[in-house]
Amino acid sequence: MDGTLGRGALLNATAAGRSAVEQSDASALKVALPGVTDTLARVLGGLDVPSTLWGISVASADNTAQINAWLAYCNTYRVPCRLVGATSGAYRACGIVIPGPDTILIGPGSASATLLTATVGCAQDFITVPAVASTNTRGLRMPTIRDIVIDCRGYQNTAGHCISLPEDTINSYGTGIQIFNAYIDYAPKTGIYVGKNRGSGVLNNVMVYHYGETGLTLDGASDWNCLASNFSGNLPNNNFAFAGVWIKAGANSTFIQCRSYQNLYGLRSEYASTSTPFTWISGDLSANTRNGAFIDSGNFTQAPVISGTRFTNNSLEATNTYSDIVVSRNTGAIITGNIFMKSGSTISKYLIETVTPTGPIVASGNSFNATQPSYMPYGTAVSNDFPNVPIPATDSGFTSSVGTGSYVNRWSTAGGFGANAAGQYTTALGRQVTAQVNHSVALGAYSYARRAGLAYSNAVFSTAGDTQVMAVDLLNGITTDGSTAVRLTSDMQTAGASNTFNVVENNKKLVLSGIRIVASDPASTDFAVWDVDLVAITRGTTAASVSIAAYTPVVTAKARTGALSGLNPPSIAADTTLGGLAVAATGIAGTTLHWSFSARTVELK
């Protein structure tokens, strides 16, 4: 008998029956209906059926058959099945089947010691929710599991799922499941697996932990809603699962206040379709060994959304290797209002990284940890041929680049096609430009800043930088006496490969013009200025072959005041060790002088 019809009949029967239904009192129902069993009385009253009334109350090596018969009975009469406290081991099973869309399985709550436990050696999915064997699913309720703890650690089958919704091969949009207030632990493969065409499911306050591969896999399922749920793949021996949430196909699933941590990937989407795979709002994608989120759109225009989410301490596998968010082969991703933080020992490679995109993404309103700016090294987007990503205002970087070795360092900025801001505090804007060393700037097309200056080019013969102008070239130094020559360099450190005028390619020429040398006494108003019209240096096949070509440079004193009126200009000579130009200054005894050497340099091969 249908439980709903039985309840209605009782309401229209005796006063005792009506009172029993209103008070959900099965004992009173038995009195109202003499000769009716406890179970049938509850069914007739539309009440739940406790597992103890079905004889599932004592320990057993495997109670699967009894549990499945109990669930089938509840489904037939459309009343809930309720697990109640029982002897440890009473709920051992393997291959539980949710028999239909009207099934409601209620547990005693996540704090209870009453568990649904996988039988030792179980070699199939622990709970299966079959697809409806009908082409008419309209009006059917989704099955429901709530207030329950599921422990799958007894598995032998490493490919098994704790809860499995296999593909619906009849309906293109079949039914899902509702899971509320559940704790799902130690799935050998997937905590919750949802196959193709199993649409419109709900997860609310579901904790999925210690799974072998993924916490939730949507494999062609659409319109799922996840609320306030956690996915943690922290396995024994400090191992990590593949992904907390893996969207392999499907569309329009929504995650609100969900967390995914201690996986290789907190969220991974791999779906080649024009459909938007997901919206992730106000959650946490942190403490994952690789990426907080990895989105691959398969070269389709999609608009996945990540908003209001915290990213902290990703790239645990190797610092400065994996990004918090990766957007791959995508046009239209929306990344807004997120916060990126750092509190552990590792840092992410980038905050937002795009890889081989098909068009622009939108990133706006994201914030970075202002209390620890030294830990926020990277900004948004790498390999973005069509950047539409605003540059963050402070303590971060932005790059749009392609090709091997395009790594952005602290507080660097790049934009354009193939721009590579490779040094710290560098800027690279244009096409295939590289700012290689700290504090350098590369602009235009194919320029290559190998020292701290501003490189510009608009063409290339064969390799980047083989024709370019160093529009700003600046060397600096400090002298404190009148006997020690000090080598001027861009960073005032020991002369090396990247802080002096070195010719790094064979048969290349450096022509310096508009040279101005200035010495200044920081303790007075005295200064000295010299000009040099032109210096040309060439390199053969080795550093030792570098020479000053064509003439000996002439230094012209333009102004010398006070105590610096007799100061000698720096010496200019070929450096056959590093393969470049050596500029060295000697000051005045007992006086600290600051020196600068600036030039406009043409580099040509």
XYZ file of C-alpha atoms in Angstrom:
605
model
C 0.000 0.000 0.000
C 1.178 3.472 -0.779
C 2.237 5.172 2.452
C 0.663 8.446 1.347
C -2.703 6.755 0.679
C -2.512 4.947 4.005
C -1.882 8.203 5.810
C -4.857 9.853 4.079
C -7.128 6.930 4.964
C -6.150 7.164 8.611
C -6.793 10.893 8.683
C -10.356 10.208 7.580
C -10.821 7.275 9.950
C -11.056 7.152 13.700
C -9.997 9.952 16.014
C -7.346 7.619 17.444
C -5.859 7.011 14.007
C -5.888 10.705 13.173
C -4.127 11.543 16.447
C -1.516 8.844 15.887
C -0.608 10.210 12.451
C -0.414 13.786 13.692
C 1.962 12.752 16.512
C 4.031 10.369 14.315
C 3.355 7.674 16.908
C 3.724 4.174 15.472
C 2.575 2.488 18.704
C -0.658 4.460 18.634
C -1.127 3.446 15.023
C -0.915 -0.199 16.031
C -3.656 0.408 18.564
C -5.754 2.163 15.931
C -5.137 -0.715 13.514
C -5.188 -3.959 15.501
C -3.034 -6.752 14.090
C -0.745 -4.504 12.041
C 3.017 -4.963 12.445
C 5.288 -2.142 13.637
C 6.777 -1.746 10.148
C 3.459 -1.682 8.330
C 2.021 0.701 10.907
C 4.811 3.150 10.172
C 4.322 2.745 6.436
C 0.585 3.290 6.687
C 1.240 6.402 8.727
C 3.774 7.762 6.251
C 6.533 7.532 8.886
C 10.133 6.348 8.420
C 11.124 2.697 8.826
C 14.024 2.183 11.269
C 16.662 -0.346 10.334
C 16.126 -2.159 13.627
C 12.537 -3.001 12.672
C 13.940 -4.726 9.604
C 16.277 -6.837 11.691
C 19.458 -4.920 10.821
C 20.790 -4.490 14.308
C 23.539 -7.026 15.002
C 27.085 -7.331 13.704
C 27.541 -9.288 10.513
C 30.357 -9.886 8.070
C 28.068 -8.583 5.306
C 24.553 -7.192 5.677
C 24.195 -6.073 2.046
C 21.196 -8.273 1.243
C 19.218 -7.156 4.290
C 20.039 -3.476 3.708
C 19.035 -3.651 0.036
C 15.765 -5.434 0.875
C 15.012 -2.783 3.508
C 15.695 0.055 1.010
C 13.536 -1.618 -1.642
C 10.678 -1.913 0.848
C 10.918 1.775 1.796
C 11.070 2.796 -1.854
C 8.009 0.727 -2.715
C 5.925 2.424 -0.065
C 7.598 5.826 -0.488
C 8.641 6.243 3.115
C 12.122 7.026 4.432
C 14.540 4.384 5.641
C 16.263 5.470 8.849
C 19.489 4.035 10.224
C 19.484 3.912 13.992
C 22.160 3.066 16.522
C 23.122 -0.563 16.373
C 25.904 -2.955 17.267
C 29.223 -2.114 15.625
C 29.419 -3.937 12.313
C 25.669 -4.075 11.737
C 26.009 -1.876 8.659
C 28.847 -3.638 6.866
C 27.990 -3.970 3.221
C 29.253 -4.015 -0.352
C 27.098 -3.112 -3.332
C 24.238 -1.202 -1.723
C 21.653 -0.165 -4.346
C 19.393 2.870 -4.050
C 16.376 1.286 -5.751
C 14.568 4.314 -7.136
C 14.124 8.070 -7.218
C 11.756 8.004 -4.215
C 14.297 6.444 -1.875
C 15.168 8.444 1.230
C 17.982 7.094 3.418
C 18.418 8.896 6.732
C 21.277 8.269 9.107
C 21.660 9.207 12.762
C 23.899 12.197 12.018
C 27.557 12.712 11.202
C 28.577 12.686 14.883
C 27.175 9.206 15.445
C 29.244 6.045 15.673
C 26.709 4.341 13.394
C 28.483 3.982 10.062
C 27.771 2.439 6.720
C 31.026 0.533 6.332
C 32.499 -1.241 3.326
C 32.960 -4.966 3.779
C 36.610 -5.992 3.894
C 37.609 -6.984 0.374
C 34.676 -5.197 -1.283
C 35.310 -5.184 -5.033
C 32.454 -3.064 -6.393
C 31.010 0.401 -5.885
C 29.815 0.736 -2.302
C 26.540 2.556 -3.048
C 25.085 2.637 -6.563
C 22.248 4.916 -7.658
C 21.028 3.381 -10.934
C 19.531 5.479 -13.690
C 15.751 5.398 -14.009
C 14.700 2.717 -16.471
C 12.168 4.995 -18.154
C 12.127 7.733 -20.743
C 9.674 9.750 -18.644
C 11.489 11.194 -15.626
C 9.280 14.253 -15.238
C 7.798 14.514 -11.754
C 10.177 11.985 -10.218
C 11.872 12.968 -6.994
C 15.609 12.614 -6.641
C 16.713 9.957 -4.155
C 18.045 11.426 -0.929
C 20.838 10.445 1.464
C 21.241 12.534 4.577
C 22.695 12.662 8.102
C 25.041 9.768 7.470
C 28.652 8.600 7.734
C 30.058 6.316 5.025
C 33.420 4.611 5.605
C 34.837 2.876 2.526
C 38.298 1.982 3.808
C 37.637 -1.784 3.665
C 37.822 -1.767 -0.133
C 39.866 -4.197 -2.137
C 38.843 -2.668 -5.476
C 41.040 0.393 -6.032
C 38.739 1.519 -8.876
C 35.630 1.661 -6.717
C 33.502 4.673 -5.817
C 31.831 5.298 -2.460
C 28.721 6.632 -4.218
C 28.288 5.991 -7.933
C 25.687 7.356 -10.344
C 26.455 5.451 -13.567
C 25.648 6.880 -16.985
C 22.005 7.198 -17.983
C 21.893 5.591 -21.434
C 18.142 6.154 -21.858
C 17.631 9.803 -20.925
C 19.748 12.731 -22.053
C 18.905 14.447 -18.774
C 18.289 11.892 -16.054
C 17.989 12.275 -12.309
C 20.779 12.954 -9.837
C 20.749 12.609 -6.058
C 20.456 14.843 -3.010
C 23.052 14.335 -0.295
C 22.805 16.378 2.896
C 24.963 16.446 6.015
C 27.125 13.479 5.034
C 30.686 12.383 5.776
C 32.231 10.176 3.092
C 35.640 8.756 3.903
C 38.365 6.674 2.236
C 36.899 6.063 -1.207
C 39.362 3.857 -3.086
C 38.899 5.969 -6.216
C 36.115 8.585 -6.116
C 34.001 9.798 -3.237
C 31.030 10.677 -5.465
C 31.089 9.702 -9.140
C 28.401 11.144 -11.452
C 28.206 9.706 -14.945
C 26.933 11.131 -18.200
C 23.382 12.551 -18.305
C 22.861 12.330 -14.534
C 21.745 15.906 -14.050
C 20.581 18.232 -11.327
C 22.042 16.845 -8.121
C 22.541 18.574 -4.778
C 25.395 18.324 -2.264
C 24.877 20.286 0.934
C 27.283 20.094 3.868
C 29.005 17.024 2.442
C 32.522 16.227 3.660
C 34.521 13.974 1.318
C 37.950 12.977 2.634
C 40.892 10.647 1.898
C 39.770 9.514 -1.566
C 42.175 7.761 -3.902
C 41.597 9.889 -7.016
C 38.839 12.511 -6.744
C 36.323 13.745 -4.218
C 33.652 14.559 -6.825
C 33.762 13.655 -10.510
C 31.173 15.095 -12.907
C 31.676 12.993 -16.019
C 29.103 14.470 -18.374
C 26.627 15.568 -15.691
C 25.103 19.060 -15.667
C 23.313 21.426 -13.280
C 24.763 20.135 -10.032
C 24.686 22.373 -6.988
C 27.287 22.114 -4.243
C 26.826 24.107 -1.036
C 29.185 24.375 1.960
C 30.992 21.119 1.183
C 34.639 20.052 1.570
C 36.882 17.868 -0.588
C 40.217 16.851 0.945
C 42.459 14.310 -0.747
C 44.987 14.048 2.070
C 45.945 10.385 1.902
C 48.126 8.447 4.365
C 51.907 8.861 4.147
C 51.514 12.457 2.954
C 50.167 11.442 -0.459
C 47.664 13.542 -2.380
C 44.714 12.644 -4.584
C 44.367 13.862 -8.166
C 41.588 16.441 -7.680
C 39.016 17.544 -5.164
C 36.490 18.336 -7.914
C 37.015 17.028 -11.463
C 34.606 18.271 -14.147
C 35.309 16.089 -17.155
C 32.194 17.178 -19.009
C 28.821 18.733 -18.308
C 27.561 22.272 -17.889
C 26.288 24.875 -15.457
C 27.238 23.319 -12.141
C 27.477 25.740 -9.225
C 29.699 25.600 -6.152
C 29.008 28.013 -3.302
C 31.174 28.158 -0.163
C 32.884 24.892 -1.097
C 36.476 24.047 -0.194
C 38.953 21.803 -1.978
C 42.406 21.285 -0.528
C 45.294 18.808 -0.219
C 44.939 17.485 -3.774
C 47.146 17.835 -6.831
C 44.393 20.119 -8.194
C 41.724 21.688 -6.030
C 39.404 22.104 -9.041
C 40.095 20.691 -12.493
C 37.893 21.238 -15.532
C 38.566 19.470 -18.841
C 35.570 19.999 -21.061
C 35.633 20.772 -24.781
C 32.271 22.445 -25.385
C 30.726 25.872 -25.706
C 28.806 25.202 -22.487
C 29.998 26.886 -19.321
C 31.208 24.074 -17.074
C 30.950 25.680 -13.643
C 30.587 28.692 -11.373
C 32.666 28.656 -8.177
C 31.720 31.367 -5.680
C 32.899 32.270 -2.183
C 34.962 29.188 -1.480
C 38.520 28.098 -0.803
C 40.971 26.431 -3.223
C 44.092 26.249 -1.075
C 46.929 23.987 0.080
C 46.987 21.924 -3.125
C 50.256 20.484 -4.352
C 49.872 21.977 -7.842
C 47.049 24.338 -8.845
C 44.155 25.673 -6.862
C 42.146 25.620 -10.116
C 43.065 24.266 -13.554
C 40.568 25.121 -16.321
C 41.013 23.643 -19.802
C 38.320 24.709 -22.282
C 39.612 22.789 -25.292
C 39.795 25.936 -27.500
C 36.084 26.628 -27.024
C 34.591 29.894 -25.852
C 33.423 29.329 -22.284
C 32.697 31.533 -19.324
C 33.656 29.581 -16.226
C 33.494 31.837 -13.181
C 35.699 31.899 -10.090
C 34.697 34.666 -7.724
C 35.129 35.540 -4.078
C 37.415 32.565 -3.471
C 40.563 32.349 -1.369
C 43.811 30.885 -2.727
C 46.512 30.167 -0.136
C 49.666 28.017 -0.221
C 49.214 26.164 -3.491
C 52.230 24.767 -5.417
C 53.155 22.647 -2.388
C 54.876 20.113 -4.650
C 57.580 22.620 -5.609
C 57.722 26.311 -4.800
C 57.500 28.756 -7.728
C 56.373 25.954 -10.075
C 52.567 25.831 -10.218
C 50.079 28.707 -10.377
C 47.046 29.340 -8.187
C 44.779 29.489 -11.268
C 45.567 28.151 -14.749
C 43.228 28.976 -17.642
C 44.091 26.869 -20.694
C 42.762 27.098 -24.272
C 39.978 29.392 -23.176
C 38.114 32.517 -24.201
C 35.809 34.232 -21.752
C 36.812 32.981 -18.294
C 35.775 35.403 -15.547
C 38.014 35.642 -12.480
C 36.844 38.340 -10.097
C 36.943 39.329 -6.466
C 39.307 36.594 -5.319
C 41.995 36.924 -2.657
C 45.458 35.433 -3.025
C 47.417 34.920 0.179
C 50.672 33.426 1.399
C 51.380 32.081 4.867
C 53.521 28.962 4.384
C 56.902 28.043 2.989
C 55.935 27.819 -0.699
C 54.879 30.400 -3.256
C 52.947 29.965 -6.484
C 54.528 30.543 -9.879
C 51.754 32.950 -10.901
C 48.501 33.980 -9.340
C 46.569 33.696 -12.627
C 48.166 31.974 -15.623
C 46.742 31.567 -19.117
C 48.129 28.956 -21.495
C 47.645 28.992 -25.297
C 44.386 30.936 -25.103
C 41.977 31.424 -27.944
C 40.942 34.872 -26.758
C 40.733 37.184 -23.769
C 39.751 36.387 -20.245
C 38.498 38.876 -17.696
C 40.220 39.260 -14.338
C 39.217 42.147 -12.124
C 38.800 43.097 -8.498
C 41.221 40.442 -7.260
C 43.273 41.322 -4.190
C 46.644 40.246 -2.896
C 47.924 39.807 0.629
C 48.896 43.372 1.555
C 50.267 42.362 4.932
C 52.989 40.210 3.402
C 53.869 41.816 0.053
C 57.261 40.150 -0.127
C 55.469 36.823 -0.493
C 53.344 37.854 -3.451
C 55.748 37.487 -6.371
C 53.554 36.939 -9.356
C 50.591 38.485 -11.034
C 48.304 37.489 -13.834
C 48.564 35.584 -17.078
C 51.351 33.896 -18.967
C 51.064 32.860 -22.637
C 48.128 35.176 -23.279
C 48.124 36.231 -26.926
C 45.066 38.434 -26.450
C 45.459 39.945 -23.006
C 42.437 41.498 -21.425
C 43.732 41.337 -17.895
C 44.327 44.533 -15.912
C 47.703 44.974 -14.260
C 47.407 44.751 -10.468
C 48.297 47.980 -8.743
C 50.894 46.869 -6.221
C 53.220 44.060 -5.229
C 52.453 41.842 -8.155
C 53.219 41.277 -11.793
C 51.488 40.739 -15.076
C 52.853 38.903 -18.066
C 51.617 37.815 -21.446
C 54.194 35.565 -22.983
C 54.816 32.334 -24.824
C 57.679 29.951 -25.403
C 60.195 28.214 -23.228
C 61.620 30.012 -20.245
C 58.974 32.685 -19.940
C 59.040 33.020 -16.191
C 58.083 36.216 -14.429
C 59.895 37.157 -11.234
C 59.019 39.459 -8.381
C 57.126 42.601 -9.238
C 57.644 42.269 -12.982
C 55.289 43.362 -15.743
C 54.862 42.097 -19.294
C 52.236 42.411 -21.982
C 51.813 41.660 -25.650
C 52.749 38.583 -27.642
C 55.697 36.599 -26.375
C 56.770 39.277 -23.909
C 59.035 37.838 -21.230
C 59.815 39.771 -18.066
C 62.420 37.322 -16.841
C 64.312 39.387 -14.291
C 63.102 40.898 -11.056
C 61.462 44.334 -11.194
C 61.471 44.243 -15.006
C 59.099 45.401 -17.745
C 58.582 43.736 -21.137
C 55.996 45.162 -23.541
C 55.595 44.236 -27.185
C 56.259 41.264 -29.426
C 58.771 38.593 -28.410
C 60.698 41.005 -26.198
C 62.763 39.931 -23.202
C 63.824 41.874 -20.127
C 66.448 39.424 -18.934
C 68.176 41.060 -15.976
C 66.894 42.855 -12.911
C 65.597 46.419 -13.435
C 65.667 46.153 -17.240
C 63.016 47.271 -19.739
C 62.377 45.730 -23.181
C 60.012 47.392 -25.675
C 58.887 47.036 -29.291
C 59.603 43.827 -31.169
C 62.406 41.329 -30.530
C 64.420 43.579 -28.195
C 66.541 41.777 -25.610
C 67.673 43.678 -22.511
C 70.743 41.839 -21.231
C 71.684 44.613 -18.808
C 69.787 47.106 -16.681
C 68.680 49.574 -19.342
C 65.865 50.304 -21.777
C 66.095 48.189 -24.933
C 64.034 48.942 -28.035
C 63.825 47.250 -31.407
C 61.313 47.018 -34.223
C 62.811 44.198 -36.292
C 65.073 41.178 -36.162
C 67.609 39.707 -38.563
C 67.753 36.235 -37.081
C 67.855 36.349 -33.266
C 66.249 38.677 -30.736
C 68.394 41.721 -29.997
C 70.622 41.480 -33.080
C 69.474 44.979 -34.039
C 68.306 47.259 -31.242
C 68.897 50.489 -29.366
C 69.585 50.746 -25.671
C 67.749 54.054 -25.377
C 68.806 54.348 -21.753
C 72.119 52.815 -20.683
C 73.360 53.792 -17.233
C 76.390 52.822 -15.169
C 77.009 53.972 -11.595
C 79.704 53.899 -8.957
C 81.093 55.464 -5.761
C 84.697 56.556 -5.134
C 86.114 57.485 -1.737
C 89.773 58.288 -2.449
C 92.109 59.542 -5.149
C 94.066 56.348 -5.768
C 91.636 53.442 -6.234
C 89.958 53.042 -9.607
C 86.336 51.923 -9.258
C 84.605 50.049 -12.079
C 81.230 51.621 -12.917
C 78.388 49.079 -13.272
C 74.609 49.242 -13.536
C 74.053 47.948 -10.002
C 77.314 49.183 -8.408
C 78.347 45.594 -7.768
C 81.405 43.705 -9.051
C 81.557 43.806 -12.834
C 79.924 40.765 -14.408
C 78.094 39.488 -17.452
C 74.887 41.483 -16.951
C 75.865 44.818 -15.367
C 78.368 46.283 -17.844
C 78.585 47.040 -21.600
C 79.376 43.516 -22.776
C 79.156 42.148 -26.314
C 77.765 38.636 -25.894
C 77.439 37.574 -29.530
C 80.259 36.953 -31.971
C 80.777 39.591 -34.676
C 78.455 42.025 -32.957
C 79.109 45.777 -32.633
C 78.140 48.224 -29.899
C 78.133 51.880 -30.847
C 77.724 54.295 -27.929
C 76.809 57.892 -28.649
C 75.655 60.890 -26.675
C 77.760 59.731 -23.754
C 77.567 61.873 -20.646
C 79.648 61.301 -17.527
C 78.751 63.091 -14.290
C 80.545 63.146 -10.947
C 78.865 64.675 -7.899
C 79.923 65.448 -4.353
C 76.831 64.523 -2.273
C 78.098 66.705 0.587
C 78.389 69.937 -1.445
C 77.184 71.640 -4.616
C 80.315 70.606 -6.564
C 79.999 68.482 -9.702
C 81.812 67.673 -12.943
C 80.477 66.808 -16.403
C 82.211 65.289 -19.451
C 80.865 64.379 -22.897
C 82.066 61.748 -25.336
C 80.809 61.860 -28.908
C 81.243 58.234 -29.868
C 82.726 54.928 -28.764
C 82.479 51.805 -30.911
C 83.460 48.340 -29.710
C 83.520 45.109 -31.674
C 83.844 41.456 -30.822
C 85.300 38.680 -32.943
C 84.762 35.102 -31.824
C 85.847 35.350 -28.196
C 85.608 37.772 -25.304
C 89.333 38.377 -25.580
C 88.860 39.667 -29.127
C 86.815 42.691 -28.003
C 88.428 45.995 -28.955
C 87.677 49.700 -29.215
C 87.362 50.212 -32.939
C 88.448 52.985 -35.336
C 89.734 55.659 -32.948
C 90.678 56.584 -29.401
C 87.740 58.293 -27.661
C 88.142 61.961 -26.762
C 86.618 63.107 -23.473
C 85.518 66.766 -23.340
C 85.078 68.510 -20.006
C 81.783 70.395 -20.062
C 81.699 71.698 -16.478
C 83.766 71.267 -13.301
C 83.063 73.266 -10.163
C 84.729 73.874 -6.805
C 86.890 71.073 -5.507
C 86.127 69.004 -8.628
C 87.663 71.527 -11.043
C 90.736 69.346 -11.465
C 88.980 65.981 -11.382
C 89.960 63.554 -14.144
C 87.287 61.778 -16.176
C 86.844 58.010 -15.972
C 88.980 55.782 -18.159
C 87.357 53.939 -21.053
C 89.010 50.711 -22.212
C 88.286 47.342 -23.751
C 87.492 44.571 -21.249
C 88.956 41.422 -22.764
C 87.891 39.278 -19.802
C 84.154 39.866 -19.897
C 84.177 40.930 -23.535
C 82.940 44.507 -23.390
C 83.703 48.081 -22.383
C 85.274 48.937 -19.013
C 84.534 52.333 -17.497
C 86.547 53.089 -14.322
C 86.636 56.260 -12.186
C 89.205 57.548 -9.691
C 88.095 60.215 -7.273
C 89.672 62.650 -4.790
C 91.346 61.788 -1.520
C 89.063 62.187 1.481
C 85.951 62.823 -0.629
C 83.042 60.551 -1.463
C 81.878 61.028 -5.038
C 78.877 59.604 -6.878
C 79.421 58.763 -10.571
C 77.054 58.094 -13.482
C 77.796 57.139 -17.102
C 74.844 57.290 -19.526
C 74.716 56.584 -23.259
C 72.508 55.752 -26.177
C 73.718 52.435 -27.566
C 73.088 50.819 -30.934
C 73.646 47.061 -30.988
C 74.011 45.496 -34.406
C 75.211 42.218 -35.760
